[in-house]
Tab-separated table of C-alpha atoms in Angstrom:
chain	number	residue	atom	x	y	z
I	1	UNK	CA	165.945	-33.962	84.885
I	2	UNK	CA	168.994	-32.633	82.649
I	3	UNK	CA	169.014	-30.226	79.484
I	4	UNK	CA	171.689	-30.525	76.960
I	5	UNK	CA	172.760	-27.133	75.628
I	6	UNK	CA	174.498	-26.280	72.732
I	7	UNK	CA	176.138	-22.622	73.372
I	8	UNK	CA	175.266	-19.865	71.132
I	9	UNK	CA	172.116	-21.632	70.344
I	10	UNK	CA	170.036	-21.773	73.322
I	11	UNK	CA	166.206	-20.238	73.336
I	12	UNK	CA	165.090	-18.404	76.249
I	13	UNK	CA	162.332	-21.160	76.556
I	14	UNK	CA	164.721	-23.907	77.203
I	15	UNK	CA	166.305	-21.493	80.151
I	16	UNK	CA	162.965	-20.769	81.496
I	17	UNK	CA	162.284	-24.439	82.160
I	18	UNK	CA	165.674	-24.865	83.698
I	19	UNK	CA	164.992	-22.127	86.040
I	20	UNK	CA	161.319	-22.911	86.885
I	21	UNK	CA	161.838	-26.433	87.286
I	22	UNK	CA	165.070	-26.865	89.010
I	23	UNK	CA	166.823	-28.887	85.918
I	24	UNK	CA	170.597	-29.780	85.649
I	25	UNK	CA	172.513	-28.613	82.315
I	26	UNK	CA	175.180	-30.027	80.550
I	27	UNK	CA	177.290	-28.868	77.336
I	28	UNK	CA	176.564	-30.489	74.291
I	29	UNK	CA	179.967	-32.861	73.783
I	30	UNK	CA	180.421	-31.406	70.225
I	31	UNK	CA	181.862	-28.182	71.724
I	32	UNK	CA	184.402	-29.940	73.973
I	33	UNK	CA	187.479	-29.696	70.981
I	34	UNK	CA	187.009	-26.123	70.915
I	35	UNK	CA	187.263	-25.547	74.748
I	36	UNK	CA	190.356	-27.731	75.087
I	37	UNK	CA	191.834	-25.877	72.045
I	38	UNK	CA	191.336	-22.431	73.628
I	39	UNK	CA	192.811	-23.808	76.708
I	40	UNK	CA	195.970	-24.916	75.206
I	41	UNK	CA	196.526	-21.498	73.574
I	42	UNK	CA	196.248	-19.784	76.681
I	43	UNK	CA	198.689	-22.495	78.595
I	44	UNK	CA	201.503	-21.836	75.878
I	45	UNK	CA	200.488	-18.016	76.533
I	46	UNK	CA	201.213	-18.222	80.063
I	47	UNK	CA	204.859	-20.270	79.300
I	48	UNK	CA	205.945	-17.365	77.208
I	49	UNK	CA	207.705	-14.211	77.613
I	50	UNK	CA	205.245	-12.057	76.284
I	51	UNK	CA	202.671	-10.189	78.597
I	52	UNK	CA	199.258	-11.302	77.913
I	53	UNK	CA	196.779	-9.301	80.088
I	54	UNK	CA	194.949	-11.891	82.412
I	55	UNK	CA	196.939	-14.642	81.853
I	56	UNK	CA	200.681	-13.493	83.101
I	57	UNK	CA	199.557	-9.943	84.488
I	58	UNK	CA	197.823	-8.458	87.351
I	59	UNK	CA	194.213	-7.236	86.999
I	60	UNK	CA	192.604	-3.749	86.069
I	61	UNK	CA	194.922	-1.015	87.142
I	62	UNK	CA	197.703	-3.972	87.867
I	63	UNK	CA	197.432	-4.819	84.474
I	64	UNK	CA	201.110	-3.690	83.799
I	65	UNK	CA	202.906	-6.121	86.441
I	66	UNK	CA	204.220	-9.336	85.041
I	67	UNK	CA	203.520	-12.325	86.632
I	68	UNK	CA	205.995	-15.588	86.605
I	69	UNK	CA	204.701	-18.708	85.302
I	70	UNK	CA	205.246	-20.574	88.865
I	71	UNK	CA	202.551	-18.189	90.228
I	72	UNK	CA	200.068	-18.109	87.565
I	73	UNK	CA	197.979	-20.480	89.917
I	74	UNK	CA	198.187	-18.644	92.983
I	75	UNK	CA	197.333	-15.350	90.692
I	76	UNK	CA	194.140	-16.941	89.948
I	77	UNK	CA	193.105	-18.201	93.215
I	78	UNK	CA	194.231	-14.895	94.717
I	79	UNK	CA	191.997	-13.130	92.199
I	80	UNK	CA	188.619	-15.168	93.091
I	81	UNK	CA	189.242	-14.853	97.121
I	82	UNK	CA	190.110	-11.081	96.700
I	83	UNK	CA	186.970	-10.551	94.726
I	84	UNK	CA	184.442	-12.275	97.221
I	85	UNK	CA	183.312	-9.185	98.390
I	86	UNK	CA	179.466	-9.195	97.877
I	87	UNK	CA	176.876	-8.221	100.816
I	88	UNK	CA	173.201	-8.516	101.288
I	89	UNK	CA	170.809	-11.378	100.907
I	90	UNK	CA	171.965	-14.322	99.347
I	91	UNK	CA	170.685	-14.795	95.826
I	92	UNK	CA	167.795	-17.598	95.952
I	93	UNK	CA	169.065	-20.882	94.667
I	94	UNK	CA	167.001	-21.097	91.494
I	95	UNK	CA	168.346	-17.607	90.222
I	96	UNK	CA	172.006	-18.793	91.201
I	97	UNK	CA	171.681	-22.195	89.428
I	98	UNK	CA	170.440	-19.856	86.188
I	99	UNK	CA	173.471	-17.736	86.825
I	100	UNK	CA	175.743	-20.792	86.920
I	101	UNK	CA	173.891	-22.481	83.537
I	102	UNK	CA	174.667	-18.935	82.047
I	103	UNK	CA	178.225	-19.483	82.820
I	104	UNK	CA	178.380	-22.682	81.612
I	105	UNK	CA	177.236	-21.572	78.108
I	106	UNK	CA	179.400	-18.810	77.828
I	107	UNK	CA	182.445	-20.900	78.712
I	108	UNK	CA	181.083	-23.560	76.180
I	109	UNK	CA	181.794	-21.216	73.335
I	110	UNK	CA	185.526	-22.088	73.435
I	111	UNK	CA	186.609	-18.316	73.748
I	112	UNK	CA	187.381	-18.255	77.358
I	113	UNK	CA	190.488	-20.671	77.519
I	114	UNK	CA	189.263	-22.981	80.581
I	115	UNK	CA	190.129	-26.399	80.848
I	116	UNK	CA	187.334	-29.016	80.192
I	117	UNK	CA	187.278	-30.104	83.887
I	118	UNK	CA	186.437	-26.533	85.158
I	119	UNK	CA	183.391	-27.052	82.980
I	120	UNK	CA	182.527	-30.794	84.168
I	121	UNK	CA	182.827	-29.468	88.004
I	122	UNK	CA	180.182	-26.613	87.280
I	123	UNK	CA	177.904	-29.375	85.391
I	124	UNK	CA	178.035	-31.645	88.768
I	125	UNK	CA	177.431	-28.867	90.913
I	126	UNK	CA	174.211	-28.327	89.035
I	127	UNK	CA	173.573	-32.295	88.710
I	128	UNK	CA	174.209	-32.679	92.616
I	129	UNK	CA	172.941	-29.936	93.534
I	130	UNK	CA	175.723	-27.931	95.402
I	131	UNK	CA	174.712	-24.227	95.150
I	132	UNK	CA	176.976	-21.205	95.822
I	133	UNK	CA	175.764	-18.866	98.618
I	134	UNK	CA	176.036	-15.717	96.367
I	135	UNK	CA	175.147	-12.104	97.836
I	136	UNK	CA	172.897	-10.277	95.659
I	137	UNK	CA	174.707	-6.623	96.026
I	138	UNK	CA	178.105	-5.953	95.317
I	139	UNK	CA	178.167	-5.454	91.415
I	140	UNK	CA	178.103	-2.636	89.019
I	141	UNK	CA	178.271	-4.688	85.962
I	142	UNK	CA	181.441	-3.952	84.315
I	143	UNK	CA	184.620	-5.817	84.037
I	144	UNK	CA	181.821	-8.487	84.707
I	145	UNK	CA	179.655	-9.320	87.749
I	146	UNK	CA	182.802	-9.586	89.800
I	147	UNK	CA	181.612	-10.436	93.006
I	148	UNK	CA	178.529	-12.323	92.464
I	149	UNK	CA	180.588	-14.554	90.430
I	150	UNK	CA	183.550	-14.725	92.668
I	151	UNK	CA	181.265	-16.320	95.181
I	152	UNK	CA	180.414	-18.834	92.674
I	153	UNK	CA	183.828	-19.452	91.699
I	154	UNK	CA	184.876	-19.513	95.234
I	155	UNK	CA	183.034	-22.700	96.147
I	156	UNK	CA	184.566	-24.501	93.232
I	157	UNK	CA	187.887	-24.126	94.771
I	158	UNK	CA	186.435	-25.469	97.913
I	159	UNK	CA	185.861	-21.760	99.553
I	160	UNK	CA	183.199	-19.665	100.276
I	161	UNK	CA	179.641	-21.286	101.345
I	162	UNK	CA	177.184	-23.289	99.515
I	163	UNK	CA	173.954	-25.014	99.999
I	164	UNK	CA	173.383	-28.884	99.757
I	165	UNK	CA	170.775	-30.977	100.649
I	166	UNK	CA	168.858	-28.052	102.527
I	167	UNK	CA	172.006	-27.647	104.806
I	168	UNK	CA	174.664	-24.038	103.994
I	169	UNK	CA	178.309	-25.414	104.777
I	170	UNK	CA	181.610	-24.455	103.793
I	171	UNK	CA	182.202	-24.956	99.817
I	172	UNK	CA	184.702	-27.306	100.437
I	173	UNK	CA	182.141	-29.378	102.614
I	174	UNK	CA	179.467	-29.214	100.445
I	175	UNK	CA	181.502	-30.458	97.169
I	176	UNK	CA	182.793	-33.335	99.814
I	177	UNK	CA	179.264	-34.403	100.524
I	178	UNK	CA	178.382	-34.287	96.783
I	179	UNK	CA	181.217	-36.401	95.913
I	180	UNK	CA	183.134	-33.749	94.219
I	181	UNK	CA	186.437	-32.239	94.093
I	182	UNK	CA	187.469	-29.027	94.010
I	183	UNK	CA	189.815	-27.645	91.089
I	184	UNK	CA	193.011	-25.787	90.582
I	185	UNK	CA	192.398	-22.968	88.420
I	186	UNK	CA	195.071	-22.553	85.510
I	187	UNK	CA	196.165	-19.754	83.907
I	188	UNK	CA	192.945	-17.358	82.667
I	189	UNK	CA	190.642	-19.560	84.299
I	190	UNK	CA	189.813	-17.425	87.367
I	191	UNK	CA	189.200	-14.396	85.441
I	192	UNK	CA	187.180	-16.635	82.874
I	193	UNK	CA	184.832	-17.234	85.813
I	194	UNK	CA	184.137	-14.048	87.192
I	195	UNK	CA	184.404	-11.824	84.047
I	196	UNK	CA	180.767	-11.803	82.423
I	197	UNK	CA	177.320	-10.478	82.804
I	198	UNK	CA	175.957	-14.032	83.940
I	199	UNK	CA	174.498	-12.694	87.401
I	200	UNK	CA	172.788	-9.320	85.941
I	201	UNK	CA	171.464	-11.616	82.700
I	202	UNK	CA	170.303	-14.147	85.121
I	203	UNK	CA	167.941	-11.780	87.169
I	204	UNK	CA	167.225	-9.698	84.124
I	205	UNK	CA	165.505	-12.851	82.377
I	206	UNK	CA	163.747	-13.984	85.646
I	207	UNK	CA	162.290	-10.492	85.796
I	208	UNK	CA	161.364	-10.844	82.287
I	209	UNK	CA	159.813	-14.490	82.922
I	210	UNK	CA	157.879	-13.112	85.538
I	211	UNK	CA	157.027	-9.423	83.797
I	212	UNK	CA	155.392	-12.000	80.815
I	213	UNK	CA	153.375	-13.919	83.373
I	214	UNK	CA	152.046	-10.303	85.015
I	215	UNK	CA	151.178	-8.931	81.683
I	216	UNK	CA	149.152	-11.928	80.730
I	217	UNK	CA	147.462	-11.347	84.064
I	218	UNK	CA	146.889	-8.009	83.531
I	219	UNK	CA	144.812	-8.700	80.362
I	220	UNK	CA	142.515	-11.143	82.276
I	221	UNK	CA	142.159	-8.646	85.249
I	222	UNK	CA	141.217	-5.750	82.686
I	223	UNK	CA	138.992	-7.668	81.048
I	224	UNK	CA	137.158	-8.550	84.348
I	225	UNK	CA	137.351	-4.988	85.153
I	226	UNK	CA	135.661	-3.902	81.869
I	227	UNK	CA	132.658	-6.086	82.644
I	228	UNK	CA	132.675	-5.002	86.004
I	229	UNK	CA	131.987	-1.204	85.208
I	230	UNK	CA	130.133	-2.177	82.467
I	231	UNK	CA	132.686	-0.681	79.961
I	232	UNK	CA	132.149	-0.769	76.344
I	233	UNK	CA	134.356	-3.527	73.965
I	234	UNK	CA	134.044	-0.754	71.376
I	235	UNK	CA	137.794	-0.005	71.274
I	236	UNK	CA	138.910	-3.476	70.772
I	237	UNK	CA	137.603	-3.667	67.437
I	238	UNK	CA	140.491	-5.228	65.369
I	239	UNK	CA	140.358	-2.499	62.725
I	240	UNK	CA	141.534	0.424	65.205
I	241	UNK	CA	144.557	-1.709	66.395
I	242	UNK	CA	145.731	-3.310	63.073
I	243	UNK	CA	145.394	0.707	61.550
I	244	UNK	CA	148.205	1.673	64.248
I	245	UNK	CA	150.090	-1.888	63.453
I	246	UNK	CA	151.740	-2.436	66.687
I	247	UNK	CA	151.877	-6.199	67.057
I	248	UNK	CA	151.557	-6.227	70.942
I	249	UNK	CA	148.635	-3.798	70.782
I	250	UNK	CA	146.909	-6.108	67.920
I	251	UNK	CA	147.399	-9.185	70.411
I	252	UNK	CA	146.334	-7.552	73.732
I	253	UNK	CA	143.264	-6.276	71.802
I	254	UNK	CA	142.509	-9.652	70.014
I	255	UNK	CA	142.944	-11.538	73.750
I	256	UNK	CA	140.618	-8.832	75.301
I	257	UNK	CA	138.049	-9.431	72.937
I	258	UNK	CA	138.228	-13.380	72.743
I	259	UNK	CA	138.162	-13.422	76.680
I	260	UNK	CA	135.134	-10.894	76.568
I	261	UNK	CA	133.084	-12.707	74.014
I	262	UNK	CA	129.649	-13.889	75.267
I	263	UNK	CA	129.386	-11.666	78.081
I	264	UNK	CA	125.801	-11.210	79.099
I	265	UNK	CA	126.820	-8.151	81.075
I	266	UNK	CA	128.750	-6.703	77.875
I	267	UNK	CA	125.391	-7.238	75.676
I	268	UNK	CA	122.940	-5.778	78.326
I	269	UNK	CA	124.240	-2.435	77.491
I	270	UNK	CA	125.183	-1.982	73.582
I	271	UNK	CA	121.845	0.172	73.363
I	272	UNK	CA	120.820	2.849	75.557
I	273	UNK	CA	123.788	3.454	77.626
I	274	UNK	CA	124.042	7.190	78.013
I	275	UNK	CA	128.177	6.953	78.592
I	276	UNK	CA	129.796	8.044	75.287
I	277	UNK	CA	133.453	6.973	76.193
I	278	UNK	CA	134.991	4.944	79.029
I	279	UNK	CA	137.909	6.768	80.712
I	280	UNK	CA	141.348	6.060	79.129
I	281	UNK	CA	142.207	3.003	81.783
I	282	UNK	CA	139.062	0.958	80.219
I	283	UNK	CA	139.486	2.645	76.648
I	284	UNK	CA	143.275	2.335	76.353
I	285	UNK	CA	143.900	-1.076	77.719
I	286	UNK	CA	145.466	-2.445	74.590
I	287	UNK	CA	147.352	0.398	73.877
I	288	UNK	CA	149.452	0.251	77.135
I	289	UNK	CA	149.023	-3.331	77.905
I	290	UNK	CA	150.401	-3.828	74.057
I	291	UNK	CA	152.948	-1.341	74.354
I	292	UNK	CA	154.286	-3.369	77.436
I	293	UNK	CA	154.470	-6.583	75.682
I	294	UNK	CA	156.208	-5.053	72.844
I	295	UNK	CA	158.854	-3.790	75.156
I	296	UNK	CA	158.981	-7.277	76.842
I	297	UNK	CA	159.756	-8.827	73.666
I	298	UNK	CA	162.608	-6.509	72.719
I	299	UNK	CA	164.059	-7.031	75.832
I	300	UNK	CA	163.768	-10.670	75.548
I	301	UNK	CA	165.763	-10.515	72.134
I	302	UNK	CA	168.279	-8.763	73.842
I	303	UNK	CA	168.580	-11.149	76.293
I	304	UNK	CA	168.593	-13.977	74.363
I	305	UNK	CA	171.587	-13.000	72.713
I	306	UNK	CA	173.224	-12.282	75.661
I	307	UNK	CA	172.481	-15.540	77.175
I	308	UNK	CA	174.347	-17.093	74.608
I	309	UNK	CA	177.281	-14.527	74.642
I	310	UNK	CA	180.989	-14.869	75.323
I	311	UNK	CA	181.074	-11.842	77.903
I	312	UNK	CA	184.680	-12.454	79.710
I	313	UNK	CA	187.735	-10.658	78.985
I	314	UNK	CA	190.509	-11.310	77.528
I	315	UNK	CA	189.221	-13.527	74.783
I	316	UNK	CA	190.889	-16.753	73.244
I	317	UNK	CA	190.584	-16.335	69.336
I	318	UNK	CA	191.907	-20.018	68.567
I	319	UNK	CA	191.389	-19.370	64.618
I	320	UNK	CA	193.464	-16.351	64.975
I	321	UNK	CA	195.909	-18.066	67.339
I	322	UNK	CA	195.895	-14.942	69.728
I	323	UNK	CA	194.193	-13.503	72.851
I	324	UNK	CA	192.703	-10.152	72.916
I	325	UNK	CA	191.475	-8.131	75.689
I	326	UNK	CA	188.303	-6.193	75.008
I	327	UNK	CA	185.039	-4.831	76.370
I	328	UNK	CA	182.511	-8.009	76.482
I	329	UNK	CA	181.990	-7.719	80.316
I	330	UNK	CA	180.270	-4.364	80.133
I	331	UNK	CA	176.816	-5.284	80.735
I	332	UNK	CA	175.276	-2.077	78.982
I	333	UNK	CA	172.808	-4.253	77.006
I	334	UNK	CA	171.577	-6.001	79.842
I	335	UNK	CA	170.890	-2.946	81.641
I	336	UNK	CA	169.013	-1.252	79.084
I	337	UNK	CA	166.580	-4.455	78.563
I	338	UNK	CA	166.466	-4.212	82.317
I	339	UNK	CA	165.598	-0.774	82.655
I	340	UNK	CA	162.954	-1.352	79.247
I	341	UNK	CA	161.579	-4.238	81.682
I	342	UNK	CA	161.156	-1.819	84.513
I	343	UNK	CA	159.109	0.600	82.623
I	344	UNK	CA	156.534	-2.025	81.261
I	345	UNK	CA	156.272	-3.512	84.716
I	346	UNK	CA	155.445	-0.118	86.106
I	347	UNK	CA	152.965	1.393	83.334
I	348	UNK	CA	150.864	-2.352	83.863
I	349	UNK	CA	150.853	-1.629	87.348
I	350	UNK	CA	149.372	1.865	86.899
I	351	UNK	CA	146.950	1.687	84.681
I	352	UNK	CA	145.617	-1.580	86.544
I	353	UNK	CA	145.391	0.777	89.660
I	354	UNK	CA	143.641	3.186	87.742
I	355	UNK	CA	140.752	0.599	87.172
I	356	UNK	CA	140.740	-0.330	90.970
I	357	UNK	CA	140.113	3.129	91.515
I	358	UNK	CA	137.573	3.260	89.131
I	359	UNK	CA	135.780	0.259	90.587
I	360	UNK	CA	135.818	1.483	94.152
I	361	UNK	CA	134.326	4.874	93.151
I	362	UNK	CA	130.500	5.312	92.994
I	363	UNK	CA	130.945	8.209	91.043
I	364	UNK	CA	132.772	6.542	88.160
I	365	UNK	CA	131.653	2.874	88.623
I	366	UNK	CA	128.230	2.737	86.730
I	367	UNK	CA	126.114	1.959	90.086
I	368	UNK	CA	128.254	-0.455	91.834
I	369	UNK	CA	128.100	0.555	95.645
I	370	UNK	CA	131.023	2.572	97.314
I	371	UNK	CA	134.127	0.244	97.493
I	372	UNK	CA	132.608	-2.864	96.705
I	373	UNK	CA	130.509	-3.393	99.849
I	374	UNK	CA	126.614	-4.346	100.111
I	375	UNK	CA	126.380	-2.090	103.236
I	376	UNK	CA	128.799	0.998	102.780
I	377	UNK	CA	129.351	2.885	106.154
I	378	UNK	CA	129.053	-0.154	108.556
I	379	UNK	CA	131.905	-1.753	106.136
I	380	UNK	CA	134.515	-0.298	104.307
I	381	UNK	CA	134.838	-3.045	101.674
I	382	UNK	CA	137.552	-2.441	99.354
I	383	UNK	CA	138.319	1.047	100.566
I	384	UNK	CA	142.225	0.129	101.928
I	385	UNK	CA	142.828	-2.597	99.148
I	386	UNK	CA	142.935	0.606	96.753
I	387	UNK	CA	145.187	2.477	98.870
I	388	UNK	CA	147.358	-0.357	98.995
I	389	UNK	CA	147.397	-0.700	95.384
I	390	UNK	CA	148.256	3.145	94.900
I	391	UNK	CA	151.240	2.162	97.232
I	392	UNK	CA	152.532	-0.005	95.459
I	393	UNK	CA	151.899	1.914	91.654
I	394	UNK	CA	153.795	4.629	93.556
I	395	UNK	CA	156.816	2.590	94.402
I	396	UNK	CA	157.353	0.903	91.281
I	397	UNK	CA	157.104	4.358	89.809
I	398	UNK	CA	160.254	5.277	91.714
I	399	UNK	CA	161.803	1.547	91.177
I	400	UNK	CA	161.410	2.408	87.276
I	401	UNK	CA	163.834	5.022	87.011
I	402	UNK	CA	166.632	3.902	84.894
I	403	UNK	CA	169.611	2.419	86.545
I	404	UNK	CA	172.191	2.388	83.311
I	405	UNK	CA	172.347	6.486	83.579
I	406	UNK	CA	173.790	6.137	86.865
I	407	UNK	CA	177.301	5.228	86.016
I	408	UNK	CA	180.280	5.606	88.622
I	409	UNK	CA	184.279	5.305	88.070
I	410	UNK	CA	185.478	2.105	90.004
I	411	UNK	CA	188.963	0.266	90.379
I	412	UNK	CA	191.238	3.582	90.193
I	413	UNK	CA	189.195	5.146	87.402
I	414	UNK	CA	190.214	2.062	85.050
I	415	UNK	CA	186.588	1.293	85.117
I	416	UNK	CA	185.473	4.706	84.412
I	417	UNK	CA	181.903	3.969	83.210
I	418	UNK	CA	179.973	1.066	84.166
I	419	UNK	CA	176.387	-0.235	83.278
I	420	UNK	CA	174.844	-0.666	86.822
I	421	UNK	CA	173.013	-3.761	85.128
I	422	UNK	CA	173.043	-5.696	88.653
I	423	UNK	CA	171.086	-2.989	89.841
I	424	UNK	CA	168.500	-2.658	86.984
I	425	UNK	CA	168.358	-6.452	87.030
I	426	UNK	CA	168.000	-6.895	90.934
I	427	UNK	CA	165.029	-4.299	91.391
I	428	UNK	CA	162.927	-6.705	88.907
I	429	UNK	CA	161.972	-8.964	91.402
I	430	UNK	CA	160.488	-6.752	93.893
I	431	UNK	CA	158.563	-4.669	91.155
I	432	UNK	CA	157.104	-7.953	89.563
I	433	UNK	CA	155.798	-8.705	93.252
I	434	UNK	CA	154.345	-5.421	93.447
I	435	UNK	CA	152.480	-5.733	90.079
I	436	UNK	CA	151.023	-9.045	90.914
I	437	UNK	CA	149.746	-7.969	94.263
I	438	UNK	CA	147.947	-5.151	92.495
I	439	UNK	CA	146.663	-7.313	89.925
I	440	UNK	CA	145.485	-9.599	92.566
I	441	UNK	CA	143.450	-6.702	94.075
I	442	UNK	CA	142.067	-5.748	90.526
I	443	UNK	CA	141.002	-9.359	90.585
I	444	UNK	CA	139.192	-9.169	93.461
I	445	UNK	CA	137.736	-6.014	92.669
I	446	UNK	CA	136.771	-6.969	89.548
I	447	UNK	CA	135.040	-10.290	91.028
I	448	UNK	CA	132.889	-8.582	93.350
I	449	UNK	CA	131.877	-5.951	90.625
I	450	UNK	CA	130.538	-8.853	88.362
I	451	UNK	CA	128.785	-10.621	91.100
I	452	UNK	CA	126.828	-7.131	91.704
I	453	UNK	CA	125.829	-7.607	88.246
I	454	UNK	CA	123.598	-10.604	88.595
I	455	UNK	CA	121.372	-12.341	87.368
I	456	UNK	CA	123.769	-11.297	84.252
I	457	UNK	CA	126.964	-13.162	83.773
I	458	UNK	CA	130.539	-12.460	82.256
I	459	UNK	CA	131.689	-14.696	79.492
I	460	UNK	CA	132.555	-18.585	80.005
I	461	UNK	CA	136.417	-17.822	80.125
I	462	UNK	CA	136.046	-15.224	82.622
I	463	UNK	CA	133.789	-17.205	84.574
I	464	UNK	CA	136.207	-19.754	84.868
I	465	UNK	CA	139.228	-17.333	86.119
I	466	UNK	CA	136.220	-15.924	88.817
I	467	UNK	CA	135.384	-19.555	89.920
I	468	UNK	CA	139.324	-20.392	90.212
I	469	UNK	CA	139.528	-16.975	92.417
I	470	UNK	CA	136.602	-18.032	94.365
I	471	UNK	CA	138.309	-21.351	95.178
I	472	UNK	CA	140.764	-18.971	97.530
I	473	UNK	CA	139.354	-15.571	97.961
I	474	UNK	CA	135.424	-15.856	98.806
I	475	UNK	CA	132.821	-12.897	98.147
I	476	UNK	CA	133.322	-10.130	100.300
I	477	UNK	CA	129.874	-9.785	102.081
I	478	UNK	CA	131.167	-7.868	104.914
I	479	UNK	CA	134.491	-6.644	106.473
I	480	UNK	CA	137.271	-9.151	107.284
I	481	UNK	CA	140.938	-9.863	107.578
I	482	UNK	CA	141.797	-9.230	104.118
I	483	UNK	CA	145.569	-9.420	103.822
I	484	UNK	CA	145.236	-13.206	103.253
I	485	UNK	CA	143.002	-12.543	100.328
I	486	UNK	CA	145.111	-9.935	98.970
I	487	UNK	CA	148.159	-12.540	99.048
I	488	UNK	CA	146.233	-15.546	97.353
I	489	UNK	CA	145.096	-13.668	94.739
I	490	UNK	CA	148.451	-12.241	93.931
I	491	UNK	CA	149.615	-16.010	94.293
I	492	UNK	CA	147.214	-16.537	91.578
I	493	UNK	CA	148.781	-14.050	89.098
I	494	UNK	CA	152.372	-14.996	90.043
I	495	UNK	CA	151.937	-18.589	89.335
I	496	UNK	CA	149.762	-18.475	86.066
I	497	UNK	CA	146.521	-19.900	87.876
I	498	UNK	CA	144.162	-17.170	87.136
I	499	UNK	CA	145.537	-16.918	83.475
I	500	UNK	CA	145.706	-20.886	82.600
I	501	UNK	CA	141.776	-21.105	83.994
I	502	UNK	CA	140.817	-18.488	81.613
I	503	UNK	CA	142.291	-20.274	78.790
I	504	UNK	CA	144.782	-17.354	77.718
I	505	UNK	CA	147.778	-18.263	76.194
I	506	UNK	CA	149.955	-15.422	74.918
I	507	UNK	CA	153.581	-16.744	73.525
I	508	UNK	CA	156.241	-14.064	74.017
I	509	UNK	CA	157.713	-15.194	70.730
I	510	UNK	CA	154.209	-14.804	68.584
I	511	UNK	CA	154.353	-12.398	65.919
């Protein structure tokens, strides 16, 4: 299926569908005249005598070297090949395709000076399934994501490597098998392809979408945990949250109230409960998860702007008839957004881990058996599952340290302040995986705790969530090999199945 995109006005929801479903994308043909006008301005500049950075000069520290018109094709080709210096694991195909879509959108704004044929080749690669092999390390997020984007561009020249129909092939062979022809780069085209923040932005967007799914999962598991330890719902009263006014907090409290409405467990201890207050991990759930929700939303706003932005250099200002060197390639906004996402992920995991610890501790769990096993002593129950969540929580705390404050000079000090946005965005996948594992363990513990409250039942939405969990994770009656259960529960969080079973729906754009 193909998505037609109008550059400058693409919403995150459309990009998420492209990423999750592997859809192809093309640009609305109405942008073609603007693209061609910019390419014509670049062609005329390349034929002129005036030095124009990136058109008829060297790059970076070599910008003072003037390049003759007859060598501009070689200049652009050399630029791509020399910048293919990525190392590490290959980016997964879905992320690479999203990066290509973002590059397509940026070029389609008509300020980069590429030929329409170049855009058509990216569209053809997306349509036919030619996916460049892009190493995931090597970018510092300034002058663009140079190395990753160079590996993408190399395939367009018939160089590098790509996957096609499950095979890893040379770039030229992959294009040929797909019935596509490599291109010869014109003036500035190589620079337009590798300057830009599309690698960092793609990974930050994926981190955002995964974090949003985890945040929803966190509300479901928190509700289950609250019933498991027979916690109070008084802290969820709407007036508390409206008096403070934060939209995410109001939304989180409302969602949790709705999920717990009608719980027999909750109704059973409204009167006569000797506990005055629950620990913060129960009492302050809406405040923490709500703050994370607000942070994710703000990051989403930044990333939607960046996804639609022109971030190469120099920029072709057709209306003004000139080509201007600037710094839109500097990925500071993306780095900041990714750092914010990382903090939200870490805090959601931190409070969820404390709920797990609460449920397995007989001193705090309000009469649940130690480590949630029917025969403690003979069985260790969920003792080490809780330890695993502590390990993952701690790892995420370390990974949440900001990346954007860790600039280092590069390129002979020409590029003397960099964003580290690629680092900031790249670690989000690992952090989200850790968080979904923590939430999976929480779901297992909470379901186990609720089972111990029988014959009292939890609410209908939470019963549905438990039933979905029990399809892949049976109740723990005696010790067994637990790793597959933890993986299965985490997968229910990652694919949204647990949230879907509960009926919870949270829109990232909802006010």
